[in-house]
Each structure stands twice: as C-alpha cells, then as structure tokens.
C-alpha cells in the first residue's frame, strides 16, 4: 500500500482491555497484517484498553453489573478520537454486539465474520467447526447466532469449560502462560476427539499460548482473523474515499 | 497489585505510531511489566498511533513540515481520552520533548530517564554508555541533553548512521526484519569496538530484531525501560490517590 501524504486514512478504533495482553498482541497482529513500506502507510489507530469494564462471565451469571454501560463509554472515547470503525479483539464481548452496534453510527466489525472469512478461504471443505471459547461464547452461541447453520458447531462441554477453558483464560490473564497452555492443550485434545475439521481459538487468550503446530487439525486464530478482516475493511473504506475524491 | 473495584486507576496515554510496530510491541511490554492477577488490576490505557505524523529526520533536515503540530494534536486526543500521564515509545520524538511537555498539563515521561534508571540499578559501574539510535537521537544529543555528564556518551559515527543504523530502522518500519537485524548487528559490532560498558538500544525499532544475547556486552532496551518506568510512575500516582482518600 502506498500513501500520498495528503490522503487521510480511516482511523481504526480498537476496544480493548478484555484482556489487556490479548489486546496488545492484537495491535502487533494488526500492524503486521498491514501492507506498508513506511510509517505513513499504516492506518492510524486508537486502542482504548479499559480493563475495569465489569467482568463478563460474572455479569452473565447475574452476580455483577452489566458491562455494556462502560463498554459504550469506551466506544464514545473511540468516537472522540476520530475512529472510523470499531474492532473488538475479545470473543466474549460479542455477546453484547447488538447493544454496542446500536450505540454508535460507526461500523462495528464482528469477530465471527472474520473467522468465517478465514474458514471459507482456507478450509472450504470444513463441515464441523470446533469453537474453543469462554463459557459465554460457547453456551450463549456467539458464533452460531451470527453465522447460522453454514457449519455444524462443536463446543466444549460444561465440564471442559469449568475444568480447562475458564481456568486457562484466568491463568493467561494472570500472566501464568505455562499453566494457561496446559489447560488449553487439555481442552483442545478433548475437542478433537469429537471429529472437528477445524478448531477456532475463539478466545483471544488462547493463541497467546497455543500455536497451530500444537494441534493435529487445522486451527483458526480468531485474533489474527480479526486483524486481517479489520485491515481489509479499513482498506475498503479508503478506496471509497479515493473514489469520492 | 490488587485493586478494589471502586478504585479509579490512572489512565496511561501512549503517543505511538513512530513506528507502529514498535508502539504495538511497547503495549505488550507495558502489560507484561504490570503486576496483575486479573484484568481489572491493569492500568487502563489509550494508545494513539498516528503514523502520518510528519517524518522526523526529514523535518530536522529542513525538507519537510515540523511534526510538533500533529504530535500536539495526538496529545490533545490522549488528554480527551482521560489520560493521566503521557509516555512515548520513540526515542527520536524526544528531540521535541520540551515543546510536547509545554503543550499539556499532564506529566510527560522521558525515555532517557527510564534508561538512566535501568543503568543505575543494573550496571552501577558503567562509565561509557553507547547510545545506538537514529541520526536525530545521536547528533542532536537527546540523551546527553537530558542526562548530562553522569556517563561518557558514545554514539554511532556519521558513516555508521548512514550505512547501518538508518537503513536498519527503515527496514524494520517496512516489515523487513531480517534486513533490519543485519544492519543493526553491523552497527552494534562497530560500537562495541569503542569500548562501551553498555549499549542502549536507543531506537524502539532495534529491540524488535536484536536481543541481549546477540551482543557481547550488557544492553538496555529503551522500550522495555520505558514500560517499566511508566508502570512505576502510574503506580506512584495511584498511591497518591489512595493517600488522598
């Protein structure tokens, strides 16, 4: 991508902090996904990392405040920073997608759309898709609700969520990456036994510690998929600006 | 660090985009430098990555616009996001430090202070400090002006800047990390011949491709030093808030 100095590129707004390490690593993926020869070829972006947004699983369990109020405050800060679109490197928060999208006139990307694009292009024959994510993502069907029946969805069981996935997420958030890896390896081993064609790392904490080569079936990193999708959408907004000129 | 839900932590404002990959990797270092057991223990932060800020070496050479105008616009956006302090993971931009600090009532951290803290604590016997940085950082004495004569300063020569350091920075900014590494290895090899006790990676592009184990003398990563310093300052602001309560 080559940029004229006079061209104003769209600013990417990143709603982060859930968790902070996953958000920071997403920023690296976002930059690496951008074709650029110079600093100025990169899209400007603003990361609003707000780790004090109330805990999502606790809210769903009815034991804590609704996070949507503080999420919308963060969206307003991103709007004020000049953002042209919103992207959210956290799968669980997409349970609140409709409320978030309704709060702003900016386009809000959906991580499941990004993953779907990757599956269609990389694994067109895939039928059974394993979604390895948090209890909220799994039980409240964040992917199924967005993408319908294009694929057969496979999730972790209640026991696997309680004993492996959620402890793995907590370990990564606490900075204990080896423990997180151990839990996720157990969870992915169980999921593969249910004959999935692909495993989606549908929690942005997972690819921090688990790589494609750790898993004997194809995998999709939802964080990387979102980075690629975000750059693609930002580029399409740029083209429209060029055409308008 | 443990946090009450009701406690309002200071928000760290990060002036980024110079370059974007170095800024994104700084965010990872910032999160990793924070002692935290849960998301909510992390400081909220806003990264304003604005890669269209006019090129700094070009401005210094009198061949392009002064970057300070757009830098101050970015500082204003960080203020509007609720930032309590400003940190800048780019050494070169510190040439404009006084103008930046004068534009805001927020504390603006200085990357040379962060590096000085690391040298004093890790290498108290060091006398000759090699500052491996951009032409602006080297020739306009960003470190020497800030830190005075506590150490003997050693910089890359004009030839080394032209043939190794600046091409290395450009390569990393263009995403060509192997070429960047090759250039920086040459530059650091030359610098070590001048009997330095420590080499400061005084450009945030350098530690992306060069590690401590690549260099036979002690090194300081200015980006990591700034992350540690930023967390320390944010924690001190937090303590003051506690005492005020």
Short mmCIF file of C-alpha atoms in Angstrom, two decimals:
data_model
loop_
_atom_site.label_atom_id
_atom_site.label_comp_id
_atom_site.label_asym_id
_atom_site.label_seq_id
_atom_site.Cartn_x
_atom_site.Cartn_y
_atom_site.Cartn_z
CA UNK A 1 0.00 0.00 0.00
CA UNK A 2 1.41 3.39 -0.88
CA UNK A 3 0.04 6.57 0.57
CA UNK A 4 0.06 10.15 -0.54
CA UNK A 5 0.91 12.48 2.31
CA UNK A 6 -2.27 14.41 1.65
CA UNK A 7 -4.53 11.36 1.91
CA UNK A 8 -6.49 10.96 5.11
CA UNK A 9 -6.73 7.28 6.03
CA UNK A 10 -9.56 5.92 8.20
CA UNK A 11 -8.64 5.57 11.89
CA UNK A 12 -9.15 2.09 13.35
CA UNK A 13 -10.74 2.13 16.81
CA UNK A 14 -9.85 -0.87 18.98
CA UNK A 15 -12.00 -1.67 22.02
CA UNK A 16 -9.51 -3.46 24.27
CA UNK A 17 -8.68 -4.49 27.79
CA UNK A 18 -10.60 -7.77 27.85
CA UNK A 19 -7.88 -8.86 28.50
CA UNK A 20 -5.06 -6.34 28.16
CA UNK A 21 -2.37 -8.78 26.94
CA UNK A 22 -4.64 -10.15 24.19
CA UNK A 23 -5.41 -6.57 23.12
CA UNK A 24 -1.73 -5.61 22.99
CA UNK A 25 -0.88 -8.70 20.95
CA UNK A 26 -3.77 -7.89 18.61
CA UNK A 27 -2.14 -4.50 17.96
CA UNK A 28 1.01 -6.32 16.82
CA UNK A 29 -1.08 -8.57 14.52
CA UNK A 30 -2.93 -5.53 13.16
CA UNK A 31 0.32 -3.75 12.24
CA UNK A 32 1.85 -6.91 10.78
CA UNK A 33 -1.31 -7.53 8.69
CA UNK A 34 -0.98 -4.10 7.04
CA UNK A 35 0.99 -3.88 3.79
CA UNK A 36 3.27 -0.89 4.36
CA UNK A 37 6.68 0.39 3.28
CA UNK A 38 6.77 3.41 5.60
CA UNK A 39 5.19 4.52 8.86
CA UNK A 40 2.74 6.70 6.94
CA UNK A 41 1.32 3.71 5.02
CA UNK A 42 -0.15 2.31 8.25
CA UNK A 43 -3.68 3.11 9.30
CA UNK A 44 -3.85 5.45 12.27
CA UNK A 45 -5.43 3.65 15.18
CA UNK A 46 -6.57 4.18 18.72
CA UNK A 47 -6.58 1.41 21.31
CA UNK A 48 -8.84 2.05 24.28
CA UNK A 49 -7.84 -0.58 26.82
CA UNK A 50 -10.26 -0.46 29.74
CA UNK A 51 -9.64 -3.49 31.94
CA UNK A 52 -12.04 -2.17 34.60
CA UNK A 53 -15.06 -2.96 32.40
CA UNK A 54 -17.11 -5.27 34.66
CA UNK A 55 -16.31 -8.97 34.31
CA UNK A 56 -18.42 -10.52 31.56
CA UNK A 57 -18.94 -14.07 32.89
CA UNK A 58 -19.86 -12.65 36.32
CA UNK A 59 -22.45 -10.37 34.72
CA UNK A 60 -23.99 -13.22 32.72
CA UNK A 61 -24.22 -15.27 35.91
CA UNK A 62 -26.25 -12.44 37.45
CA UNK A 63 -23.60 -11.76 40.07
CA UNK A 64 -22.22 -8.43 38.81
CA UNK A 65 -23.07 -5.27 36.89
CA UNK A 66 -23.85 -5.23 33.16
CA UNK A 67 -20.62 -4.34 31.32
CA UNK A 68 -22.48 -2.61 28.47
CA UNK A 69 -22.56 0.79 30.20
CA UNK A 70 -18.76 1.01 30.46
CA UNK A 71 -18.26 -0.58 27.04
CA UNK A 72 -20.38 2.20 25.49
CA UNK A 73 -18.30 4.80 27.38
CA UNK A 74 -15.19 3.31 25.75
CA UNK A 75 -16.90 3.37 22.33
CA UNK A 76 -17.66 7.08 22.88
CA UNK A 77 -13.98 7.72 23.67
CA UNK A 78 -13.00 5.94 20.45
CA UNK A 79 -15.51 8.05 18.50
CA UNK A 80 -14.00 11.19 20.06
CA UNK A 81 -10.52 10.04 19.00
CA UNK A 82 -11.69 10.18 15.38
CA UNK A 83 -12.22 6.45 14.82
CA UNK A 84 -13.91 5.47 11.53
CA UNK A 85 -14.67 1.88 12.53
CA UNK A 86 -14.65 -0.25 15.70
CA UNK A 87 -12.99 -3.63 16.14
CA UNK A 88 -13.04 -5.73 19.32
CA UNK A 89 -10.29 -8.35 19.95
CA UNK A 90 -12.35 -10.28 22.51
CA UNK A 91 -14.85 -13.00 21.57
CA UNK A 92 -16.90 -12.91 24.77
CA UNK A 93 -17.76 -9.21 24.42
CA UNK A 94 -19.53 -10.05 21.15
CA UNK A 95 -22.42 -11.39 23.25
CA UNK A 96 -23.19 -7.66 23.68
CA UNK A 97 -22.64 -6.93 19.96
CA UNK A 98 -26.18 -5.72 19.20
CA UNK A 99 -26.16 -3.21 22.06
CA UNK A 100 -22.68 -2.00 21.07
CA UNK A 101 -23.58 -1.62 17.38
CA UNK A 102 -26.77 0.25 18.32
CA UNK A 103 -24.79 2.73 20.46
CA UNK A 104 -22.74 4.17 17.58
CA UNK A 105 -23.10 5.23 13.97
CA UNK A 106 -19.65 3.72 13.21
CA UNK A 107 -19.38 0.28 11.61
CA UNK A 108 -18.64 -2.33 14.30
CA UNK A 109 -16.84 -5.41 12.98
CA UNK A 110 -17.82 -8.88 14.27
CA UNK A 111 -15.10 -11.39 15.13
CA UNK A 112 -17.26 -14.32 13.93
CA UNK A 113 -17.47 -12.75 10.45
CA UNK A 114 -13.67 -12.54 10.44
CA UNK A 115 -13.34 -16.21 11.41
CA UNK A 116 -15.94 -17.23 8.82
CA UNK A 117 -13.94 -15.48 6.08
CA UNK A 118 -10.83 -17.47 7.09
CA UNK A 119 -12.65 -20.82 7.17
CA UNK A 120 -14.24 -20.21 3.76
CA UNK A 121 -10.94 -19.25 2.12
CA UNK A 122 -8.56 -21.66 3.89
CA UNK A 123 -10.77 -24.67 4.58
CA UNK A 124 -13.66 -24.67 2.10
CA UNK A 125 -14.42 -28.36 2.76
CA UNK A 126 -14.76 -27.95 6.53
CA UNK A 127 -18.12 -29.11 7.93
CA UNK A 128 -17.66 -29.48 11.69
CA UNK A 129 -16.19 -26.38 13.32
CA UNK A 130 -14.96 -26.57 16.90
CA UNK A 131 -15.34 -23.26 18.73
CA UNK A 132 -12.98 -23.25 21.69
CA UNK A 133 -14.02 -20.24 23.73
CA UNK A 134 -15.26 -18.98 27.06
CA UNK A 135 -18.45 -20.15 28.73
CA UNK A 136 -20.23 -17.04 27.43
CA UNK A 137 -19.03 -17.59 23.84
CA UNK A 138 -19.86 -21.31 23.98
CA UNK A 139 -23.15 -21.50 25.90
CA UNK A 140 -24.68 -18.31 24.52
CA UNK A 141 -23.80 -19.34 20.97
CA UNK A 142 -22.00 -16.16 19.88
CA UNK A 143 -20.79 -17.82 16.66
CA UNK A 144 -23.96 -19.80 15.88
CA UNK A 145 -26.18 -16.76 16.35
CA UNK A 146 -24.07 -14.69 13.96
CA UNK A 147 -23.28 -17.32 11.33
CA UNK A 148 -26.29 -19.67 11.41
CA UNK A 149 -26.06 -23.23 10.06
CA UNK A 150 -23.34 -22.81 7.42
CA UNK A 151 -21.32 -25.20 9.60
CA UNK A 152 -22.01 -27.77 12.34
CA UNK A 153 -20.87 -26.17 15.57
CA UNK A 154 -18.98 -28.04 18.26
CA UNK A 155 -18.32 -26.50 21.67
CA UNK A 156 -16.54 -27.54 24.83
CA UNK A 157 -18.73 -29.42 27.32
CA UNK A 158 -19.75 -27.90 30.65
CA UNK A 159 -17.08 -29.95 32.42
CA UNK A 160 -14.39 -28.90 29.93
CA UNK A 161 -15.37 -25.26 30.29
CA UNK A 162 -15.18 -25.45 34.08
CA UNK A 163 -12.07 -27.59 34.36
CA UNK A 164 -9.93 -26.45 31.39
CA UNK A 165 -11.09 -23.49 29.33
CA UNK A 166 -12.05 -20.98 32.02
CA UNK A 167 -9.02 -21.82 34.25
CA UNK A 168 -6.84 -21.44 31.13
CA UNK A 169 -8.26 -17.99 30.40
CA UNK A 170 -7.79 -16.95 34.03
CA UNK A 171 -4.18 -18.19 34.03
CA UNK A 172 -3.27 -16.17 30.91
CA UNK A 173 -4.98 -13.06 32.32
CA UNK A 174 -2.89 -13.53 35.49
CA UNK A 175 0.30 -13.82 33.41
CA UNK A 176 0.81 -17.54 34.10
CA UNK A 177 1.27 -18.57 30.48
CA UNK A 178 2.59 -22.15 31.08
CA UNK A 179 -0.46 -23.00 33.18
CA UNK A 180 -2.75 -21.43 30.57
CA UNK A 181 -1.12 -23.52 27.87
CA UNK A 182 -1.55 -26.73 29.87
CA UNK A 183 -5.28 -26.08 30.36
CA UNK A 184 -5.89 -25.17 26.71
CA UNK A 185 -3.97 -28.23 25.46
CA UNK A 186 -6.28 -30.40 27.54
CA UNK A 187 -9.37 -28.61 26.20
CA UNK A 188 -8.27 -28.86 22.57
CA UNK A 189 -7.39 -32.57 22.97
CA UNK A 190 -10.94 -33.25 24.19
CA UNK A 191 -12.48 -31.22 21.37
CA UNK A 192 -10.54 -33.05 18.67
CA UNK A 193 -11.98 -36.36 19.85
CA UNK A 194 -15.35 -35.09 18.60
CA UNK A 195 -14.09 -35.20 14.98
CA UNK A 196 -13.91 -31.49 14.16
CA UNK A 197 -12.45 -30.36 10.81
CA UNK A 198 -11.04 -27.19 12.36
CA UNK A 199 -10.60 -25.71 15.83
CA UNK A 200 -11.25 -21.99 16.20
CA UNK A 201 -9.23 -20.39 19.01
CA UNK A 202 -12.35 -18.39 19.84
CA UNK A 203 -10.90 -16.63 22.85
CA UNK A 204 -8.07 -14.17 22.26
CA UNK A 205 -6.20 -15.53 25.29
CA UNK A 206 -5.77 -18.95 23.61
CA UNK A 207 -3.41 -18.04 20.71
CA UNK A 208 -1.13 -16.25 23.18
CA UNK A 209 -0.01 -19.69 24.40
CA UNK A 210 -1.24 -22.22 21.80
CA UNK A 211 0.06 -22.30 18.23
CA UNK A 212 -1.21 -24.07 15.11
CA UNK A 213 1.61 -26.63 15.36
CA UNK A 214 0.38 -27.71 18.82
CA UNK A 215 -2.83 -29.06 17.35
CA UNK A 216 -3.13 -32.02 14.90
CA UNK A 217 -6.08 -30.49 12.99
CA UNK A 218 -6.23 -27.08 11.24
CA UNK A 219 -6.80 -24.10 13.52
CA UNK A 220 -8.01 -20.53 13.11
CA UNK A 221 -6.70 -17.79 15.44
CA UNK A 222 -9.71 -15.51 15.94
CA UNK A 223 -7.41 -12.61 16.89
CA UNK A 224 -5.37 -12.89 13.68
CA UNK A 225 -8.56 -13.39 11.64
CA UNK A 226 -9.95 -10.17 13.13
CA UNK A 227 -6.70 -8.30 12.37
CA UNK A 228 -6.84 -9.38 8.70
CA UNK A 229 -10.57 -8.55 8.47
CA UNK A 230 -10.03 -5.15 10.09
CA UNK A 231 -7.29 -4.20 7.62
CA UNK A 232 -9.48 -5.38 4.72
CA UNK A 233 -12.44 -3.28 5.87
CA UNK A 234 -10.21 -0.25 6.51
CA UNK A 235 -8.76 -0.61 3.01
CA UNK A 236 -12.27 -0.74 1.51
CA UNK A 237 -13.17 2.49 3.34
CA UNK A 238 -10.01 4.06 1.93
CA UNK A 239 -10.92 3.04 -1.61
CA UNK A 240 -14.34 4.62 -1.23
CA UNK A 241 -12.63 7.83 -0.06
CA UNK A 242 -10.37 7.75 -3.15
CA UNK A 243 -13.37 7.28 -5.43
CA UNK A 244 -15.20 10.16 -3.77
CA UNK A 245 -12.25 12.46 -4.42
CA UNK B 1 -1.11 -5.42 42.76
CA UNK B 2 -4.68 -5.92 43.92
CA UNK B 3 -7.42 -3.50 43.05
CA UNK B 4 -10.73 -2.63 44.61
CA UNK B 5 -13.45 -2.40 42.00
CA UNK B 6 -14.28 1.10 43.25
CA UNK B 7 -10.73 2.39 42.80
CA UNK B 8 -10.10 4.58 39.79
CA UNK B 9 -6.63 3.90 38.41
CA UNK B 10 -4.71 6.49 36.36
CA UNK B 11 -5.05 6.02 32.59
CA UNK B 12 -1.73 5.72 30.73
CA UNK B 13 -1.65 7.71 27.48
CA UNK B 14 0.73 6.32 24.85
CA UNK B 15 1.82 8.54 21.95
CA UNK B 16 2.54 6.00 19.24
CA UNK B 17 2.89 5.37 15.55
CA UNK B 18 6.59 6.27 15.22
CA UNK B 19 6.72 3.48 14.15
CA UNK B 20 3.55 1.47 14.56
CA UNK B 21 5.18 -1.94 15.15
CA UNK B 22 7.44 -0.55 17.89
CA UNK B 23 4.37 1.05 19.54
CA UNK B 24 2.39 -2.20 19.41
CA UNK B 25 5.28 -4.15 20.92
CA UNK B 26 5.60 -1.50 23.63
CA UNK B 27 1.96 -2.17 24.57
CA UNK B 28 2.87 -5.84 25.13
CA UNK B 29 5.85 -4.81 27.29
CA UNK B 30 3.65 -2.38 29.25
CA UNK B 31 1.09 -5.07 30.04
CA UNK B 32 3.78 -7.63 30.91
CA UNK B 33 5.51 -5.10 33.20
CA UNK B 34 2.34 -4.66 35.26
CA UNK B 35 1.88 -6.93 38.29
CA UNK B 36 -1.70 -8.15 37.92
CA UNK B 37 -3.81 -11.17 38.82
CA UNK B 38 -6.95 -10.10 36.92
CA UNK B 39 -7.86 -7.82 34.01
CA UNK B 40 -9.03 -5.16 36.47
CA UNK B 41 -5.56 -4.91 38.09
CA UNK B 42 -4.11 -3.45 34.87
CA UNK B 43 -3.93 0.26 34.30
CA UNK B 44 -6.40 1.49 31.71
CA UNK B 45 -4.51 2.88 28.75
CA UNK B 46 -5.03 4.60 25.45
CA UNK B 47 -2.66 4.18 22.52
CA UNK B 48 -2.89 6.91 19.91
CA UNK B 49 -0.93 5.57 16.95
CA UNK B 50 -0.64 8.30 14.33
CA UNK B 51 1.83 7.16 11.67
CA UNK B 52 1.01 10.18 9.48
CA UNK B 53 2.90 12.50 11.85
CA UNK B 54 5.47 14.09 9.51
CA UNK B 55 8.76 12.22 9.27
CA UNK B 56 11.15 13.43 11.98
CA UNK B 57 14.54 13.09 10.23
CA UNK B 58 13.12 14.84 7.14
CA UNK B 59 11.89 17.73 9.29
CA UNK B 60 15.28 18.10 11.01
CA UNK B 61 16.96 18.17 7.60
CA UNK B 62 14.72 21.11 6.69
CA UNK B 63 12.99 19.15 3.95
CA UNK B 64 9.56 18.64 5.50
CA UNK B 65 6.99 20.05 7.93
CA UNK B 66 7.59 20.30 11.68
CA UNK B 67 5.98 17.23 13.29
CA UNK B 68 5.19 19.10 16.53
CA UNK B 69 1.79 20.38 15.31
CA UNK B 70 0.43 16.88 14.70
CA UNK B 71 2.15 15.49 17.79
CA UNK B 72 0.30 18.06 19.90
CA UNK B 73 -2.99 17.09 18.20
CA UNK B 74 -2.33 13.49 19.28
CA UNK B 75 -1.53 14.66 22.83
CA UNK B 76 -4.87 16.52 22.89
CA UNK B 77 -6.67 13.33 21.81
CA UNK B 78 -4.94 11.44 24.64
CA UNK B 79 -6.00 14.15 27.11
CA UNK B 80 -9.60 13.82 25.84
CA UNK B 81 -9.43 10.04 26.38
CA UNK B 82 -8.83 10.69 30.08
CA UNK B 83 -5.09 10.08 30.19
CA UNK B 84 -3.32 10.93 33.45
CA UNK B 85 0.20 10.78 32.06
CA UNK B 86 1.90 10.60 28.65
CA UNK B 87 4.57 8.12 27.59
CA UNK B 88 6.25 8.00 24.17
CA UNK B 89 7.85 4.74 22.91
CA UNK B 90 10.04 6.51 20.33
CA UNK B 91 13.47 7.97 21.12
CA UNK B 92 13.66 10.37 18.18
CA UNK B 93 10.46 12.18 19.13
CA UNK B 94 12.11 13.19 22.42
CA UNK B 95 14.02 15.82 20.46
CA UNK B 96 10.65 17.70 20.63
CA UNK B 97 10.21 16.87 24.34
CA UNK B 98 10.17 20.45 25.62
CA UNK B 99 7.50 21.53 23.14
CA UNK B 100 5.42 18.45 23.93
CA UNK B 101 5.70 18.91 27.70
CA UNK B 102 4.79 22.60 27.35
CA UNK B 103 1.62 21.70 25.40
CA UNK B 104 -0.06 19.77 28.21
CA UNK B 105 -0.59 19.91 31.95
CA UNK B 106 -0.12 16.13 32.15
CA UNK B 107 3.22 14.66 33.23
CA UNK B 108 5.21 13.60 30.15
CA UNK B 109 7.72 10.83 30.85
CA UNK B 110 11.17 10.95 29.21
CA UNK B 111 12.66 7.77 27.73
CA UNK B 112 16.22 8.83 28.73
CA UNK B 113 15.12 8.98 32.39
CA UNK B 114 13.80 5.44 32.04
CA UNK B 115 17.08 4.22 30.55
CA UNK B 116 19.09 6.05 33.24
CA UNK B 117 17.11 4.25 35.96
CA UNK B 118 17.96 0.89 34.38
CA UNK B 119 21.67 1.67 34.03
CA UNK B 120 21.93 2.90 37.63
CA UNK B 121 20.19 -0.19 39.04
CA UNK B 122 21.58 -2.90 36.74
CA UNK B 123 25.04 -1.56 35.83
CA UNK B 124 26.15 0.84 38.58
CA UNK B 125 29.82 0.60 37.49
CA UNK B 126 29.14 1.57 33.86
CA UNK B 127 31.11 4.60 32.68
CA UNK B 128 30.93 4.58 28.87
CA UNK B 129 27.39 4.30 27.55
CA UNK B 130 26.82 3.55 23.87
CA UNK B 131 23.63 5.12 22.57
CA UNK B 132 22.61 3.28 19.40
CA UNK B 133 19.86 5.40 17.92
CA UNK B 134 18.69 7.41 14.94
CA UNK B 135 20.59 10.33 13.46
CA UNK B 136 18.30 12.73 15.34
CA UNK B 137 18.82 10.93 18.68
CA UNK B 138 22.59 10.69 18.11
CA UNK B 139 23.55 14.01 16.54
CA UNK B 140 21.12 16.19 18.50
CA UNK B 141 22.20 14.55 21.75
CA UNK B 142 18.76 13.60 23.06
CA UNK B 143 20.32 11.54 25.90
CA UNK B 144 23.19 13.87 26.71
CA UNK B 145 20.93 16.92 26.89
CA UNK B 146 18.58 15.17 29.31
CA UNK B 147 21.11 13.31 31.47
CA UNK B 148 24.24 15.49 31.36
CA UNK B 149 27.66 14.07 32.18
CA UNK B 150 26.74 11.28 34.59
CA UNK B 151 28.17 8.97 31.90
CA UNK B 152 30.54 9.28 28.92
CA UNK B 153 28.35 9.11 25.84
CA UNK B 154 29.30 7.14 22.74
CA UNK B 155 27.29 7.44 19.53
CA UNK B 156 27.42 5.88 16.07
CA UNK B 157 29.60 7.78 13.60
CA UNK B 158 28.13 9.61 10.62
CA UNK B 159 29.09 6.74 8.32
CA UNK B 160 27.56 4.15 10.64
CA UNK B 161 24.36 6.16 10.91
CA UNK B 162 24.08 6.44 7.12
CA UNK B 163 25.15 2.91 6.25
CA UNK B 164 23.74 0.80 9.11
CA UNK B 165 21.50 2.48 11.66
CA UNK B 166 19.12 4.47 9.44
CA UNK B 167 18.78 1.67 6.83
CA UNK B 168 18.08 -0.74 9.72
CA UNK B 169 15.32 1.49 11.08
CA UNK B 170 13.80 1.85 7.59
CA UNK B 171 13.91 -1.93 7.06
CA UNK B 172 12.06 -2.65 10.32
CA UNK B 173 9.47 0.04 9.54
CA UNK B 174 8.96 -1.62 6.14
CA UNK B 175 8.47 -5.02 7.82
CA UNK B 176 11.79 -6.46 6.58
CA UNK B 177 13.00 -7.70 9.95
CA UNK B 178 15.92 -9.89 8.74
CA UNK B 179 17.44 -6.94 6.87
CA UNK B 180 16.91 -4.68 9.87
CA UNK B 181 18.66 -7.20 12.09
CA UNK B 182 21.63 -7.43 9.73
CA UNK B 183 22.09 -3.65 9.69
CA UNK B 184 21.78 -3.31 13.47
CA UNK B 185 24.23 -6.18 14.10
CA UNK B 186 26.78 -4.30 11.99
CA UNK B 187 26.14 -1.06 13.86
CA UNK B 188 26.42 -2.67 17.29
CA UNK B 189 29.62 -4.50 16.30
CA UNK B 190 31.20 -1.17 15.37
CA UNK B 191 30.03 0.49 18.57
CA UNK B 192 31.45 -2.25 20.81
CA UNK B 193 34.92 -1.64 19.33
CA UNK B 194 34.85 1.73 21.08
CA UNK B 195 34.91 0.00 24.50
CA UNK B 196 31.46 0.79 25.78
CA UNK B 197 30.29 -0.73 29.09
CA UNK B 198 26.72 -0.94 27.87
CA UNK B 199 24.83 -0.48 24.61
CA UNK B 200 21.46 1.25 24.83
CA UNK B 201 19.04 0.18 22.08
CA UNK B 202 18.01 3.82 21.83
CA UNK B 203 15.59 3.37 18.97
CA UNK B 204 12.47 1.29 19.60
CA UNK B 205 12.89 -0.46 16.24
CA UNK B 206 16.17 -2.06 17.38
CA UNK B 207 14.90 -4.43 20.14
CA UNK B 208 12.27 -5.75 17.72
CA UNK B 209 15.07 -7.62 15.91
CA UNK B 210 18.10 -7.56 18.28
CA UNK B 211 18.14 -9.30 21.64
CA UNK B 212 20.52 -9.01 24.60
CA UNK B 213 22.08 -12.38 23.71
CA UNK B 214 23.11 -11.05 20.28
CA UNK B 215 25.52 -8.59 21.88
CA UNK B 216 28.66 -9.48 23.92
CA UNK B 217 28.27 -6.51 26.30
CA UNK B 218 25.29 -5.63 28.52
CA UNK B 219 22.40 -3.95 26.73
CA UNK B 220 19.42 -1.83 27.74
CA UNK B 221 16.19 -1.98 25.69
CA UNK B 222 14.87 1.60 25.80
CA UNK B 223 11.35 0.37 25.05
CA UNK B 224 11.33 -2.08 27.96
CA UNK B 225 12.96 0.53 30.21
CA UNK B 226 10.16 2.96 29.35
CA UNK B 227 7.49 0.31 30.02
CA UNK B 228 8.94 -0.37 33.49
CA UNK B 229 9.28 3.37 34.22
CA UNK B 230 5.72 4.05 33.02
CA UNK B 231 4.26 1.38 35.31
CA UNK B 232 6.34 2.73 38.24
CA UNK B 233 5.10 6.29 37.70
CA UNK B 234 1.48 5.13 37.25
CA UNK B 235 1.76 3.16 40.50
CA UNK B 236 3.08 6.23 42.33
CA UNK B 237 0.09 8.25 41.07
CA UNK B 238 -2.17 5.51 42.32
CA UNK B 239 -0.60 5.58 45.77
CA UNK B 240 -1.12 9.32 45.97
CA UNK B 241 -4.79 8.77 45.13
CA UNK B 242 -5.05 6.20 47.93
CA UNK B 243 -3.48 8.60 50.41
CA UNK B 244 -5.82 11.37 49.35
CA UNK B 245 -8.84 9.13 50.01
#
